[in-house]
CSV table of C-alpha atoms and ligand atoms in Angstrom, one decimal:
chain,number,residue,atom,x,y,z
A,18,MET,CA,22.8,-47.1,-189.6
A,19,ARG,CA,22.7,-48.1,-185.8
A,20,VAL,CA,19.7,-49.9,-185.8
A,21,LEU,CA,17.1,-51.2,-182.2
A,22,VAL,CA,15.6,-54.3,-182.4
A,23,ALA,CA,13.0,-56.3,-180.0
A,24,SER,CA,10.7,-58.9,-180.0
A,25,ASP,CA,8.8,-61.7,-177.5
A,26,HIS,CA,8.8,-65.0,-177.8
A,27,GLY,CA,6.4,-65.0,-180.9
A,28,GLY,CA,8.6,-63.0,-182.6
A,29,PHE,CA,12.0,-64.3,-181.5
A,30,GLU,CA,12.9,-66.6,-184.4
A,31,LEU,CA,12.0,-63.7,-187.3
A,32,LYS,CA,14.0,-61.7,-184.8
A,33,GLN,CA,17.1,-63.7,-185.2
A,34,LEU,CA,16.4,-63.8,-188.8
A,35,LEU,CA,16.8,-59.8,-189.0
A,36,VAL,CA,18.8,-59.7,-186.8
A,37,THR,CA,21.3,-61.8,-189.4
A,38,ARG,CA,20.2,-60.2,-192.3
A,39,LEU,CA,21.1,-56.6,-190.4
A,40,HIS,CA,24.1,-57.6,-189.6
A,41,GLY,CA,24.6,-58.5,-193.3
A,42,LEU,CA,23.3,-54.8,-194.2
A,43,GLY,CA,26.2,-53.6,-192.6
A,44,HIS,CA,24.1,-52.4,-190.4
A,45,GLU,CA,24.6,-51.8,-186.0
A,46,VAL,CA,22.5,-54.0,-184.2
A,47,ILE,CA,21.4,-53.2,-180.6
A,48,ASP,CA,19.1,-56.5,-179.5
A,49,LEU,CA,17.1,-55.9,-176.9
A,50,GLY,CA,15.9,-59.7,-176.6
A,51,THR,CA,14.3,-61.6,-175.9
A,52,HIS,CA,16.5,-64.2,-176.5
A,53,GLY,CA,15.1,-67.6,-176.5
A,54,GLN,CA,12.0,-69.2,-177.1
A,55,ALA,CA,10.8,-68.9,-173.3
A,56,PRO,CA,7.3,-66.4,-172.7
A,57,VAL,CA,7.7,-63.1,-171.7
A,58,ASP,CA,5.2,-60.2,-172.1
A,59,TYR,CA,5.8,-58.2,-175.8
A,60,PRO,CA,5.0,-55.3,-173.9
A,61,ASP,CA,8.4,-54.9,-171.7
A,62,PHE,CA,10.2,-55.3,-175.0
A,63,ALA,CA,7.9,-52.8,-176.7
A,64,HIS,CA,8.2,-50.3,-174.0
A,65,ALA,CA,12.1,-50.7,-173.6
A,66,LEU,CA,12.7,-50.3,-177.6
A,67,ALA,CA,10.4,-47.2,-177.5
A,68,ALA,CA,12.5,-45.6,-174.5
A,69,ARG,CA,15.8,-46.7,-176.1
A,70,LEU,CA,14.9,-44.5,-179.5
A,71,LEU,CA,13.5,-41.9,-178.0
A,72,ALA,CA,17.4,-41.8,-176.1
A,73,GLY,CA,18.2,-41.6,-179.1
A,74,ASP,CA,20.6,-44.7,-178.9
A,75,GLY,CA,19.2,-45.9,-182.6
A,76,GLU,CA,17.9,-44.4,-185.4
A,77,ARG,CA,15.6,-46.9,-186.1
A,78,GLY,CA,13.4,-50.0,-184.1
A,79,VAL,CA,12.3,-53.1,-185.5
A,80,LEU,CA,9.7,-54.7,-183.0
A,81,ALA,CA,7.9,-58.5,-183.8
A,82,CYS,CA,5.2,-60.5,-181.6
A,83,GLY,CA,3.2,-63.1,-182.9
A,84,THR,CA,1.3,-60.6,-185.3
A,85,GLY,CA,2.9,-57.7,-184.8
A,86,ILE,CA,0.2,-55.9,-183.1
A,87,GLY,CA,0.7,-55.8,-179.6
A,88,VAL,CA,4.3,-54.6,-179.9
A,89,SER,CA,2.8,-51.8,-182.2
A,90,ILE,CA,0.2,-50.9,-179.5
A,91,ALA,CA,2.6,-50.6,-176.8
A,92,ALA,CA,4.8,-49.0,-178.8
A,93,ASN,CA,2.7,-46.7,-180.1
A,94,ARG,CA,2.2,-45.1,-176.8
A,95,HIS,CA,5.6,-43.4,-176.4
A,96,PRO,CA,4.9,-40.0,-178.5
A,97,GLY,CA,7.7,-39.9,-181.3
A,98,VAL,CA,7.1,-43.1,-181.6
A,99,ARG,CA,5.8,-44.1,-185.3
A,100,ALA,CA,5.4,-48.0,-185.1
A,101,ALA,CA,3.9,-49.1,-188.0
A,102,LEU,CA,2.3,-52.9,-188.6
A,103,CYS,CA,4.0,-53.7,-191.8
A,104,HIS,CA,2.9,-57.0,-193.9
A,105,ASP,CA,5.0,-56.7,-197.3
A,106,ALA,CA,7.1,-54.8,-199.0
A,107,LEU,CA,4.4,-52.3,-200.1
A,108,THR,CA,3.3,-51.1,-196.6
A,109,ALA,CA,6.8,-51.0,-195.5
A,110,GLU,CA,7.7,-48.5,-198.2
A,111,MET,CA,4.2,-46.4,-197.1
A,112,ALA,CA,5.1,-46.4,-193.7
A,113,ARG,CA,8.1,-44.1,-194.1
A,114,ARG,CA,7.3,-41.9,-197.5
A,115,HIS,CA,4.0,-41.0,-195.8
A,116,ASN,CA,4.1,-41.9,-191.7
A,117,ASP,CA,7.9,-41.3,-191.4
A,118,ALA,CA,7.5,-44.3,-189.4
A,119,ASN,CA,10.5,-44.6,-186.8
A,120,VAL,CA,9.5,-48.2,-185.8
A,121,LEU,CA,8.8,-51.5,-188.2
A,122,CYS,CA,6.8,-53.6,-186.4
A,123,LEU,CA,6.4,-57.7,-188.0
A,124,GLY,CA,5.0,-60.2,-187.3
A,125,GLY,CA,6.4,-63.7,-186.7
A,126,ARG,CA,3.3,-66.1,-187.2
A,127,THR,CA,1.6,-63.9,-189.8
A,128,ILE,CA,4.4,-63.6,-192.7
A,129,GLY,CA,7.0,-65.6,-193.7
A,130,PRO,CA,11.3,-64.7,-193.4
A,131,ALA,CA,11.6,-63.8,-196.9
A,132,VAL,CA,8.6,-61.0,-196.9
A,133,ALA,CA,9.7,-59.7,-193.6
A,134,LEU,CA,13.4,-59.2,-195.3
A,135,GLN,CA,12.4,-57.4,-198.0
A,136,ALA,CA,10.3,-55.2,-195.7
A,137,LEU,CA,12.9,-54.5,-193.4
A,138,GLU,CA,15.4,-53.7,-196.6
A,139,ILE,CA,12.4,-51.2,-197.6
A,140,PHE,CA,11.7,-49.8,-194.4
A,141,LEU,CA,15.3,-48.9,-193.7
A,142,ALA,CA,16.5,-47.7,-197.5
A,143,THR,CA,13.4,-45.9,-197.8
A,144,PRO,CA,13.3,-41.5,-197.0
A,145,PHE,CA,10.4,-39.6,-195.8
A,146,ASP,CA,8.6,-38.2,-198.8
A,147,GLY,CA,8.0,-34.9,-196.8
A,148,GLY,CA,5.8,-32.3,-198.5
A,149,ARG,CA,2.3,-32.1,-197.8
A,150,HIS,CA,2.6,-35.3,-195.9
A,151,ALA,CA,5.1,-33.5,-193.1
A,152,GLY,CA,2.4,-31.6,-191.3
A,153,ARG,CA,-0.1,-34.6,-191.4
A,154,VAL,CA,2.9,-36.5,-189.6
A,155,ALA,CA,3.4,-33.1,-187.1
A,156,ALA,CA,-0.3,-33.7,-186.2
A,157,ILE,CA,0.4,-37.0,-184.9
A,158,GLU,CA,0.8,-36.4,-181.7
A,159,PRO,CA,-1.9,-35.1,-179.5
A,160,LYS,CA,-1.7,-31.1,-179.1
A,161,GLY,CA,0.8,-30.4,-175.8
A,162,GLU,CA,2.9,-33.5,-176.8
A,163,SER,CA,4.3,-33.1,-179.8
A,164,LYS,CA,8.3,-34.5,-180.3
B,225,RB5,C1,2.1,-64.0,-177.4
B,225,RB5,O1,1.3,-65.8,-177.3
B,225,RB5,C2,1.4,-63.2,-178.5
B,225,RB5,O2,0.0,-63.0,-178.2
B,225,RB5,C3,2.0,-62.1,-178.9
B,225,RB5,O3,3.0,-62.3,-179.2
B,225,RB5,C4,1.5,-61.0,-179.7
B,225,RB5,O4,1.0,-61.9,-180.8
B,225,RB5,C5,0.6,-60.4,-179.7
B,225,RB5,O5,0.1,-59.1,-179.9
């Protein structure tokens, strides 16, 4: 799978870990930064990743900031992006099964590395359940903006 990855400084350390694991699992990674610990603004990275995802440059996205909150709010401003702030394996699994989330958001300062890596692996491996969830997911986009 081709996976787009981005973070701000608060998620930088976690992003590096996620990139290493993604490579280890054989995924293709497009790392959109940030590339160091210097303070940056999380919306810039969330918007860049959302735009690349919607352009078809990756099948899934992974975003990290200090809490995962800022990047999820920003990414979800893009119709067609379903960014899920997840805290563990269960939320990552349900984000895929019920919400067909295409972007995983994680907090570099709120969850530990082992839990984050487990969430990542489950997010990428879990299919959408479809069925009764399909209409609900379609109804997420405000009328006239569906994608
Ligand atoms: C940066 O200090 C922090 O605000 C950011 O990483 C994120 O947690 C915002 O939601």
